[in-house]
PDB file of C-alpha atoms and ligand atoms in Angstrom:
ATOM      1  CA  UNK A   1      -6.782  -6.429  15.716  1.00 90.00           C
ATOM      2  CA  UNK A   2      -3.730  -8.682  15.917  1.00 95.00           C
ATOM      3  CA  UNK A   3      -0.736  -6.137  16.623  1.00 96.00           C
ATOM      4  CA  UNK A   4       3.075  -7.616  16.296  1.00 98.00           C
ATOM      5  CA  UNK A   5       5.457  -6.026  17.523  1.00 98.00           C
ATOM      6  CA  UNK A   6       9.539  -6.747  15.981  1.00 98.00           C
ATOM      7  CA  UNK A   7      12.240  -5.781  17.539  1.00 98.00           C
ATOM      8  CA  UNK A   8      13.714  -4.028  13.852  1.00 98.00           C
ATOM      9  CA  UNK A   9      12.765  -2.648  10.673  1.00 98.00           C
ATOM     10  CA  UNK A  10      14.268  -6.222   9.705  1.00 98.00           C
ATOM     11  CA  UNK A  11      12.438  -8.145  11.370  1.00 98.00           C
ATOM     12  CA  UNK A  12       9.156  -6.335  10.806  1.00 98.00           C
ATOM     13  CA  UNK A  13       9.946  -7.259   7.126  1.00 98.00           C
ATOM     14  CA  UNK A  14      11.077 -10.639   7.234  1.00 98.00           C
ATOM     15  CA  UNK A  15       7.847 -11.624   9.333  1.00 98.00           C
ATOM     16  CA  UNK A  16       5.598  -9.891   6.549  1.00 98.00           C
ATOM     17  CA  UNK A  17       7.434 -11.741   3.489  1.00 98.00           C
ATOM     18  CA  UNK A  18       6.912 -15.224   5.261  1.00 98.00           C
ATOM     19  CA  UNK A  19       2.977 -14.440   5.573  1.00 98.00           C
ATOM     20  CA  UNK A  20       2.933 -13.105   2.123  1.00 98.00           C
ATOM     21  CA  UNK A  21       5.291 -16.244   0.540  1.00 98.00           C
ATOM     22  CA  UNK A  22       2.984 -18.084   2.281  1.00 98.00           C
ATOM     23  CA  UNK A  23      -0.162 -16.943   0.696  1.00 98.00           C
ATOM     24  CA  UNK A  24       1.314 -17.409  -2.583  1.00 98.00           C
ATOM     25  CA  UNK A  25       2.000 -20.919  -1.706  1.00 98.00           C
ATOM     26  CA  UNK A  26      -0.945 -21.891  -0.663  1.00 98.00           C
ATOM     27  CA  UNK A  27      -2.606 -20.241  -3.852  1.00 98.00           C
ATOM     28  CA  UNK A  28      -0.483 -19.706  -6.868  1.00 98.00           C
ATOM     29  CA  UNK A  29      -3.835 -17.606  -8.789  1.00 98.00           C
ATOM     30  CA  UNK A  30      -3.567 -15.308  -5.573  1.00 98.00           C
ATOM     31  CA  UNK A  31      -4.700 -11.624  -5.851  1.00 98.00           C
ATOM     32  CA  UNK A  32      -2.276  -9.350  -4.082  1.00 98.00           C
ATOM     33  CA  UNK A  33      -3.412  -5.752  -3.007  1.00 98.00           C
ATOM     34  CA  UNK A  34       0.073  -3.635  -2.939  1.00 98.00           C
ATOM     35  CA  UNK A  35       1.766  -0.837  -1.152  1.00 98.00           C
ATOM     36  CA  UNK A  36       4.138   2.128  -2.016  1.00 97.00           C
ATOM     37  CA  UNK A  37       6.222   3.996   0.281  1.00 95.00           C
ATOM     38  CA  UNK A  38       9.528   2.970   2.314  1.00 96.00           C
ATOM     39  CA  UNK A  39       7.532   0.865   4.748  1.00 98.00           C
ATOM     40  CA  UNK A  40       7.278  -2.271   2.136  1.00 98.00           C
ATOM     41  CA  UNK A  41      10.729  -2.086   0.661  1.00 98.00           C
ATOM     42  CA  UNK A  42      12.008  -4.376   2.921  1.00 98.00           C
ATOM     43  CA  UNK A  43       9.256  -6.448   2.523  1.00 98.00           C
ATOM     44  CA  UNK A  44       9.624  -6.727  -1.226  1.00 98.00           C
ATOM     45  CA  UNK A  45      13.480  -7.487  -1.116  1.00 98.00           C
ATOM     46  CA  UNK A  46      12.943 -10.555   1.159  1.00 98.00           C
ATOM     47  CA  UNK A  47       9.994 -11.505  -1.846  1.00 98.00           C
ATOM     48  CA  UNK A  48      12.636 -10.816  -4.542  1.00 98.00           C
ATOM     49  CA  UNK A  49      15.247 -13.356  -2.430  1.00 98.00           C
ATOM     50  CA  UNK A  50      12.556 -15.859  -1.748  1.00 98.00           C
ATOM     51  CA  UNK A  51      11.859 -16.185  -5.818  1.00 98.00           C
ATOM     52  CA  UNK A  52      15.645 -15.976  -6.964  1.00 97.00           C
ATOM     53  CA  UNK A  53      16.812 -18.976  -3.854  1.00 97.00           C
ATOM     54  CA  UNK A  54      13.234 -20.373  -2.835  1.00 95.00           C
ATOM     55  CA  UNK A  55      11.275 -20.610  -6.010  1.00 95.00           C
ATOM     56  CA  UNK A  56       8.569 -18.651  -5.011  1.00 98.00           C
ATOM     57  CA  UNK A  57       6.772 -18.421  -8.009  1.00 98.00           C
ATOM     58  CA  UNK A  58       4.698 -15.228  -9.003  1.00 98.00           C
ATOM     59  CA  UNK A  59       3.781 -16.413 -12.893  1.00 98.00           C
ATOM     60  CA  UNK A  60      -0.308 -16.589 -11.496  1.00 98.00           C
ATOM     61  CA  UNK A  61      -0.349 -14.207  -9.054  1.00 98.00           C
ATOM     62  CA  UNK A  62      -2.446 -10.918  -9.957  1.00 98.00           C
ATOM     63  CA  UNK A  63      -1.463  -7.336  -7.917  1.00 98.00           C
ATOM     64  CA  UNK A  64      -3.573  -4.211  -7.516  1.00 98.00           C
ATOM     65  CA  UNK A  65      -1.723  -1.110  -6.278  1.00 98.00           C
ATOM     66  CA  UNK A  66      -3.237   1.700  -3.904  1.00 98.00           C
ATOM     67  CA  UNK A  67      -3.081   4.433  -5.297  1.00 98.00           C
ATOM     68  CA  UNK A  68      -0.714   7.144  -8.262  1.00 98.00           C
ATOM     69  CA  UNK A  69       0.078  10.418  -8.500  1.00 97.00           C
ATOM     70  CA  UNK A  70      -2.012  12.579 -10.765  1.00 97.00           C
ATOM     71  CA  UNK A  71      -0.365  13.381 -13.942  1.00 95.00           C
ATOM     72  CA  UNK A  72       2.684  11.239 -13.305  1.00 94.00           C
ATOM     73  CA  UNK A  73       2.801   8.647 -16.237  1.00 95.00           C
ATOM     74  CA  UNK A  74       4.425   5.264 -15.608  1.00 96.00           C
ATOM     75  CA  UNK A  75       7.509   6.019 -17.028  1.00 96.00           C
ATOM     76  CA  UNK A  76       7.819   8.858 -14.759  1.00 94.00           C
ATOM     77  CA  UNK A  77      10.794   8.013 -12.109  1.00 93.00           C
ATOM     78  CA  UNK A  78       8.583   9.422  -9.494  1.00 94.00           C
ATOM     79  CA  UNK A  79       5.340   7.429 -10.409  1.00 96.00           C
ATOM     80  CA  UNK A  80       4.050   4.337  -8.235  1.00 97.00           C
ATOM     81  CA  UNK A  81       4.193   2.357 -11.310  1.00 97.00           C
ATOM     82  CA  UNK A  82       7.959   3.200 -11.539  1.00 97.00           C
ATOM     83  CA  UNK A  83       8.027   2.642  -8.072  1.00 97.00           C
ATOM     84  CA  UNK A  84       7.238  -1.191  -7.723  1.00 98.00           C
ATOM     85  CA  UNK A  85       8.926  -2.110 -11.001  1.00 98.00           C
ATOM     86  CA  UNK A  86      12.391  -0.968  -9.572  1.00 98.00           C
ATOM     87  CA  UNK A  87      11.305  -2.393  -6.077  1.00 98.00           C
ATOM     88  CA  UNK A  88       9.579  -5.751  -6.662  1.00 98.00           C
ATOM     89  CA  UNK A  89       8.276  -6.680 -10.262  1.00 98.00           C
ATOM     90  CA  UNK A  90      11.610  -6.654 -12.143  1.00 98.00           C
ATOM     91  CA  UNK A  91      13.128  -9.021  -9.496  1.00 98.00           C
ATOM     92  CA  UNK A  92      10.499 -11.875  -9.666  1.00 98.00           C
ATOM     93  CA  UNK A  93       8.203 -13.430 -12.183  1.00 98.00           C
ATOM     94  CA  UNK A  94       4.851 -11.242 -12.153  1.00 98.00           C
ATOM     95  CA  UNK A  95       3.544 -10.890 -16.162  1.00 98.00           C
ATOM     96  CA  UNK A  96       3.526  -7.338 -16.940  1.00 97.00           C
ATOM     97  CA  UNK A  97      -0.453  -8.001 -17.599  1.00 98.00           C
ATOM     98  CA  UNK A  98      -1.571  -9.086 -14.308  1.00 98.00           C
ATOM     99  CA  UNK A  99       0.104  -6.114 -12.854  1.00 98.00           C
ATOM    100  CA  UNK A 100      -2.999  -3.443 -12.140  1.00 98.00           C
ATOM    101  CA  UNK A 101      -2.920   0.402 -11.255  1.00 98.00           C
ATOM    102  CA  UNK A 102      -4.779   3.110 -11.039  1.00 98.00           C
ATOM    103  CA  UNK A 103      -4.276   5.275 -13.958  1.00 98.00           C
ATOM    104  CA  UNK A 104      -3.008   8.998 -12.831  1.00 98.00           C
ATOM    105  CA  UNK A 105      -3.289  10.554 -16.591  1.00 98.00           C
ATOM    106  CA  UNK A 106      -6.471   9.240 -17.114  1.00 98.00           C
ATOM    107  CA  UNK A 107      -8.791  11.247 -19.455  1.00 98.00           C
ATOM    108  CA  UNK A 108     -11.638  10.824 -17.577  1.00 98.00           C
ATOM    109  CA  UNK A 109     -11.622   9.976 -13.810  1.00 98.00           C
ATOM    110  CA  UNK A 110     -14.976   9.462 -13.210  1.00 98.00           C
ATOM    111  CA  UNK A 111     -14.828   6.521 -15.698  1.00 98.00           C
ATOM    112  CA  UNK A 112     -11.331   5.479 -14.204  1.00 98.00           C
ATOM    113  CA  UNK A 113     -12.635   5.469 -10.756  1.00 98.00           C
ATOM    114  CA  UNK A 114     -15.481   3.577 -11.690  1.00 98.00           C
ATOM    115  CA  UNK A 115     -12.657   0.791 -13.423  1.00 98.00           C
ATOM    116  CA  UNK A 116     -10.892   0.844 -10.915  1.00 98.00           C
ATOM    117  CA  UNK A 117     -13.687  -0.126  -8.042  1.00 98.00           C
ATOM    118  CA  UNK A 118     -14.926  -2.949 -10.584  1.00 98.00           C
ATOM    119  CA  UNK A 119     -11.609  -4.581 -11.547  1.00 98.00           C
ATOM    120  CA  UNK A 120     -10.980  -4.822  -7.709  1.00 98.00           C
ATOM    121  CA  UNK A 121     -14.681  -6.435  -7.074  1.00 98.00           C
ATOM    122  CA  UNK A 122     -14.224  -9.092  -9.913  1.00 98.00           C
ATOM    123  CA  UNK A 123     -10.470  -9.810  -9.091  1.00 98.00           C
ATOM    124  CA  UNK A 124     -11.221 -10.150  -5.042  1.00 98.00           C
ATOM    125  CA  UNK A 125      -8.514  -8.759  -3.219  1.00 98.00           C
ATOM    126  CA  UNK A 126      -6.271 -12.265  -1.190  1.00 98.00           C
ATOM    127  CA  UNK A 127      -4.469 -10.413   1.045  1.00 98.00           C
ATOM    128  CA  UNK A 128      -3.822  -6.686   1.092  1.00 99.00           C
ATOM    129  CA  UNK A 129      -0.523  -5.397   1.916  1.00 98.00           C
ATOM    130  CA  UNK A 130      -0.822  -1.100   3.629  1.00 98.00           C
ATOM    131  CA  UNK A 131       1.182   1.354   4.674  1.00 98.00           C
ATOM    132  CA  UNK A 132      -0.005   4.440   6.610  1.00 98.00           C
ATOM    133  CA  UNK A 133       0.867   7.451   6.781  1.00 95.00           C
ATOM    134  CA  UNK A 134       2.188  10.028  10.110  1.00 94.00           C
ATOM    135  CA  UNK A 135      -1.671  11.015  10.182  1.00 94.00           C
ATOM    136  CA  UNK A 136      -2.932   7.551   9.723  1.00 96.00           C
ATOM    137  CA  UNK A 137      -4.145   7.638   6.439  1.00 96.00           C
ATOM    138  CA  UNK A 138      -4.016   4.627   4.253  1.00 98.00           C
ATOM    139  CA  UNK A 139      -3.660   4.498   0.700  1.00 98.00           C
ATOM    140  CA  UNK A 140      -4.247   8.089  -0.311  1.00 97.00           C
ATOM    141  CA  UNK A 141      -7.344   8.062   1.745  1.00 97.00           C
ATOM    142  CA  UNK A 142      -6.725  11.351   3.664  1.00 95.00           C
ATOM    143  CA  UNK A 143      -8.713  12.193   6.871  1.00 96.00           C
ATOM    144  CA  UNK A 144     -11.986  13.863   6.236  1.00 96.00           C
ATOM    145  CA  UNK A 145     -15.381  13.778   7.981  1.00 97.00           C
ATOM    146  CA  UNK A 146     -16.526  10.481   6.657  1.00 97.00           C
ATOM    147  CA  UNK A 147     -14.580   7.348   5.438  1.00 98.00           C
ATOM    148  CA  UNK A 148     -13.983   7.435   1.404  1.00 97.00           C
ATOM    149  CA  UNK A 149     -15.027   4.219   0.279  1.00 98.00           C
ATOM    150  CA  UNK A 150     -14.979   4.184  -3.595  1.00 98.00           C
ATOM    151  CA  UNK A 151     -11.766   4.916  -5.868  1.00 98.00           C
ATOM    152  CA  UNK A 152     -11.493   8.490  -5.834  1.00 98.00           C
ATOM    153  CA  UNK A 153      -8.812  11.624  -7.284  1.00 98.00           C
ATOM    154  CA  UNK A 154      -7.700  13.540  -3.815  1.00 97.00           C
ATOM    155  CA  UNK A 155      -6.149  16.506  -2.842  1.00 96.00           C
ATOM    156  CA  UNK A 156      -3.041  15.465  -0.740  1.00 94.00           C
ATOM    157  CA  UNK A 157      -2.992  17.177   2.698  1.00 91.00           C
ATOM    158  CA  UNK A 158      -0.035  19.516   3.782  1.00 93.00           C
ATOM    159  CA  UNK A 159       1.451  16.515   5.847  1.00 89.00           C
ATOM    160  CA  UNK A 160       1.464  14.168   3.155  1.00 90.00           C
ATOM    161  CA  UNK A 161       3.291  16.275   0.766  1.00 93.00           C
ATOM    162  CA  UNK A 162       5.765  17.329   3.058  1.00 91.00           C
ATOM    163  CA  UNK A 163       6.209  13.462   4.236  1.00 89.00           C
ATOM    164  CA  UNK A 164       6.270  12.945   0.200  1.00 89.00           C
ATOM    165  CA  UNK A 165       8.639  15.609  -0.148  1.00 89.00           C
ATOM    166  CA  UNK A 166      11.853  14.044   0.389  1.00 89.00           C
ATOM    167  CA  UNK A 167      11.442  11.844  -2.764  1.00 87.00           C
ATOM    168  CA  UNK A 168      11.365  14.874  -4.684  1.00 91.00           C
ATOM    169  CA  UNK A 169      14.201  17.347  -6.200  1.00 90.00           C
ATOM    170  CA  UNK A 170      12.725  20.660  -5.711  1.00 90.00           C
ATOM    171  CA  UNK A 171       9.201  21.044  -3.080  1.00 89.00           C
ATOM    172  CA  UNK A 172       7.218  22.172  -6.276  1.00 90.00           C
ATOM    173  CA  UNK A 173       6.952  19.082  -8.029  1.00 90.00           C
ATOM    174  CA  UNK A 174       5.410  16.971  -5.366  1.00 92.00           C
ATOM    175  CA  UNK A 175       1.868  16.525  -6.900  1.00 95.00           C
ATOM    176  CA  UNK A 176      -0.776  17.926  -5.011  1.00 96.00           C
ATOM    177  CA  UNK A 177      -3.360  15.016  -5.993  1.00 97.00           C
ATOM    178  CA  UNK A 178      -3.353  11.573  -6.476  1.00 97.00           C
ATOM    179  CA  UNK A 179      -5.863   8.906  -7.487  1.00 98.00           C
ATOM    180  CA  UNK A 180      -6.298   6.202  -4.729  1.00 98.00           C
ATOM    181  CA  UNK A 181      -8.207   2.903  -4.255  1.00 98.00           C
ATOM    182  CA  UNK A 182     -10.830   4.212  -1.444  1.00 98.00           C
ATOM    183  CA  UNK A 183     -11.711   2.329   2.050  1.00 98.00           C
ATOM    184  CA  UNK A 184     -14.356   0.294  -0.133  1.00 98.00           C
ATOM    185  CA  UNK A 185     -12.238  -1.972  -1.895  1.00 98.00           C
ATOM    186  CA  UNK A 186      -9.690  -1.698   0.577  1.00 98.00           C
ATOM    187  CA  UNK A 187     -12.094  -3.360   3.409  1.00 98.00           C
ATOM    188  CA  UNK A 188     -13.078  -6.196   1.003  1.00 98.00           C
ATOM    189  CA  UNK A 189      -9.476  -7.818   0.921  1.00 98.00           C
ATOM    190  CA  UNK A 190      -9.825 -11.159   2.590  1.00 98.00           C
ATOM    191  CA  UNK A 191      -6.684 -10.366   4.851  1.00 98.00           C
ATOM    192  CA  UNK A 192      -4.842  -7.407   5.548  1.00 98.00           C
ATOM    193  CA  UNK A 193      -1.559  -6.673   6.542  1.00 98.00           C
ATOM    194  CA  UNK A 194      -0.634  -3.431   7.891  1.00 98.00           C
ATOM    195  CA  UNK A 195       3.401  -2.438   8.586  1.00 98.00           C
ATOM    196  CA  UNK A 196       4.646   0.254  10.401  1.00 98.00           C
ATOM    197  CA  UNK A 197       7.755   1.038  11.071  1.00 98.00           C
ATOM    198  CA  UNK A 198       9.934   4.401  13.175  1.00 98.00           C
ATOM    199  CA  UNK A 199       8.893   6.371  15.715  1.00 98.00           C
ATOM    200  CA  UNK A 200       7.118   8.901  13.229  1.00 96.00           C
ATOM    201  CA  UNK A 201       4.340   6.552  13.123  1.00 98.00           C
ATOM    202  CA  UNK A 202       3.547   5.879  16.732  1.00 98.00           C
ATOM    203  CA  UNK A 203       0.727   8.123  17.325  1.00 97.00           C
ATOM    204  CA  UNK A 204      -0.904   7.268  13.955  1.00 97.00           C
ATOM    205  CA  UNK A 205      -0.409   3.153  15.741  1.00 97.00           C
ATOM    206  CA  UNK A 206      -1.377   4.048  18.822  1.00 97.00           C
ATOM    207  CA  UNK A 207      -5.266   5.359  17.743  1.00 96.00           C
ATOM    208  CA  UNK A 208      -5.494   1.309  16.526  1.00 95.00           C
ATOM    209  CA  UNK A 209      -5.620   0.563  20.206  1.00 91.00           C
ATOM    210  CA  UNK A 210      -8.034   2.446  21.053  1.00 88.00           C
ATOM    211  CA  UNK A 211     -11.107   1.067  19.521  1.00 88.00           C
ATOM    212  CA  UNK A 212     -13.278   3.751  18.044  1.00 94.00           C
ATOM    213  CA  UNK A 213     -13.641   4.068  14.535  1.00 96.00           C
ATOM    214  CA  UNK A 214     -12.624   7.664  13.327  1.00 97.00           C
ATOM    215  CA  UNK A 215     -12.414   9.203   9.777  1.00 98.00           C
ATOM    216  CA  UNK A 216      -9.932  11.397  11.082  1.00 97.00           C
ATOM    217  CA  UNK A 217      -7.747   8.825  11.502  1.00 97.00           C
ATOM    218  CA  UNK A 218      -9.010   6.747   8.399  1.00 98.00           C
ATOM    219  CA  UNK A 219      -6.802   3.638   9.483  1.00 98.00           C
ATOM    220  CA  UNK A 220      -8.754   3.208  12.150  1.00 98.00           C
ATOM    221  CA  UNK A 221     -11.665   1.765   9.767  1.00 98.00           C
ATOM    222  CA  UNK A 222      -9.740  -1.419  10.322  1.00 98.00           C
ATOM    223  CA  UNK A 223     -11.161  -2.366  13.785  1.00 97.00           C
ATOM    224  CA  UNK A 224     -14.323  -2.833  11.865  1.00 97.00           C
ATOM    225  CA  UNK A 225     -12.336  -5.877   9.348  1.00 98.00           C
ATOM    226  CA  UNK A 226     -11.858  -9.134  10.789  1.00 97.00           C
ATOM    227  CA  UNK A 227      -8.853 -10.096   9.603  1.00 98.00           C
ATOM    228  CA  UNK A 228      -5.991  -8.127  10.202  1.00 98.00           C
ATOM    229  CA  UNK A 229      -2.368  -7.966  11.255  1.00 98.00           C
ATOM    230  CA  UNK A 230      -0.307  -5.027  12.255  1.00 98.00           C
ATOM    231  CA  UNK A 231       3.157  -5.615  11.771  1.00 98.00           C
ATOM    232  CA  UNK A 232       5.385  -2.321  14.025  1.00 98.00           C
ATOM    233  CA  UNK A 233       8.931  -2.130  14.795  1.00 98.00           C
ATOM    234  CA  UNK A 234       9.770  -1.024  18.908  1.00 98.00           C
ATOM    235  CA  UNK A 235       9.842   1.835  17.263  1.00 98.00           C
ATOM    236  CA  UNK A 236       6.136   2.619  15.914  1.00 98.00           C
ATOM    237  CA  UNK A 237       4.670   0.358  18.436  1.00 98.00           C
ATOM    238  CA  UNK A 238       6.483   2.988  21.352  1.00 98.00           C
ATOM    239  CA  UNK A 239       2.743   4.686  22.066  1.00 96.00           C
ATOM    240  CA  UNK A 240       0.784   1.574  22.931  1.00 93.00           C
TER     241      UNK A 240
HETATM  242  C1  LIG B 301       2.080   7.279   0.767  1.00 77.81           C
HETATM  243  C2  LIG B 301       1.372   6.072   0.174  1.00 77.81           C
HETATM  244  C3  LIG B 301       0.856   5.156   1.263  1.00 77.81           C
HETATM  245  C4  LIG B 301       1.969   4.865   2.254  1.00 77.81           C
HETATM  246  C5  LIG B 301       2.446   6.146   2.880  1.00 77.81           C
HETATM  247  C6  LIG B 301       3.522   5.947   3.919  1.00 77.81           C
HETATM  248  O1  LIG B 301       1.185   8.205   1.233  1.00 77.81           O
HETATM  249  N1  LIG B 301       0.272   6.476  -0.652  1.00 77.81           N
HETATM  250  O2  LIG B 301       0.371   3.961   0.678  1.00 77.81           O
HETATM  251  O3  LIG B 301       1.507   3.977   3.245  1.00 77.81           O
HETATM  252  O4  LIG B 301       2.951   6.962   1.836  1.00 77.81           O
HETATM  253  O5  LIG B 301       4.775   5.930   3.301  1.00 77.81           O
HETATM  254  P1  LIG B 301       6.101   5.447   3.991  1.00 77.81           P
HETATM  255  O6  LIG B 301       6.027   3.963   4.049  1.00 77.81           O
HETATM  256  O7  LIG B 301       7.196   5.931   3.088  1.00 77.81           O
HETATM  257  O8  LIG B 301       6.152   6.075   5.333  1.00 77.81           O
END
């Protein structure tokens, strides 16, 4: 795996955008796997500069997100959906229909998993842009015995609803599951970039170095893809 390390959050974010911008350069029609969480703000501010003063244009590009709270519509301020439209897709030139999610008030989630897995095998995930969380898990894929690979609805650890917490006004409405896009679909992105940033993710980092696949740690399914790049601050990268 192809670790980075940046000497700030900044930097970190600035060095993602460019690879990103780049990929949509190369190929407008590009499929786009994307992230929630803090981690990629930065990330999608430098995107939402680089199509307002660089014409970076988005008009082709398709985007899958990870993952949505369960029973959190998209109108919901606390929703995923509401999420990147604040963060990214009102600032550049995505169509509202190439724009894909997971649906979290879905009537039946056996049948939304299932759409879920096959509109990310016929779209082909480009390049897939992850988070991960202080226990490593990526997406919502939690740790567990073995690696989730399809789509699945989850019941959120104790860690990530505390980490979640702090989005929410009062501790009892952070949702206790979400539906995610499992290691499956994730694994079949042509290129993955993985950010990281603060010392509160250094141990979740610092299993990446050491080689052995663990679905404990389900990040660490990555040392079995061969293209990725871990982008840390001095700050996550402080354990390796
Ligand atoms: C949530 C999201 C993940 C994200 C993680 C880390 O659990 N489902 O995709 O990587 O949070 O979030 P943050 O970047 O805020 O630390």
């Amino acid at each position: 795996m192809n670790i980075q390390v940046y000497k700030n959050y900044e930097a970190m974010s600035l060095a993602a955008a460019n690879l990103l911008a780049a990929q949509v350069r190369l190929k407008p029609t590009s499929v786009l796997g994307l992230a929630t969480g803090s981690t990629p703000i930065g990330l999608y501010r430098e995107l939402i500069r680089q199509h307002q003063t660089a014409d970076l244009d988005f008009s082709r590009v398709r985007t899958v997100n990870l993952d949505e709270y369960l029973g959190l519509a998209p109108d919901n301020p606390q929703s995923y959906h509401y999420f990147m439209r604040e963060q990214l897709f009102s600032g550049i030139n995505l169509q509202p229909e190439n724009c894909h999610f997971p649906d979290g008030c879905a009537a039946d989630f056996d049948q939304e998993t299932d759409r879920y897995d096959q509109l990310c095998r016929e779209l082909g995930i480009d390049l897939q842009i992850l988070g991960i969380g202080r226990n490593g898990h990526i997406a919502f894929n939690e740790p567990a015995d073995t690696f989730p690979v399809p789509t699945h609805v989850v019941d959120l650890t104790p860690s990530t609803i505390e980490a979640n917490r702090r989005f929410f006004e009062r501790a009892e409405d952070v949702p206790r599951k979400a539906i995610t896009m499992g290691l499956g679909a994730i694994m079949s992105a042509r290129r993955i970039l993985l950010l990281a940033a603060g010392e509160e993710k250094a141990e979740a980092i610092s299993y990446l170095k050491q080689g052995k696949a663990d679905p404990q740690v389900p990040a660490t399914i990555l040392l079995l893809h061969t293209n990725v790049t871990c982008l840390v601050d001095e700050a996550a990268a402080s354990r390796l």
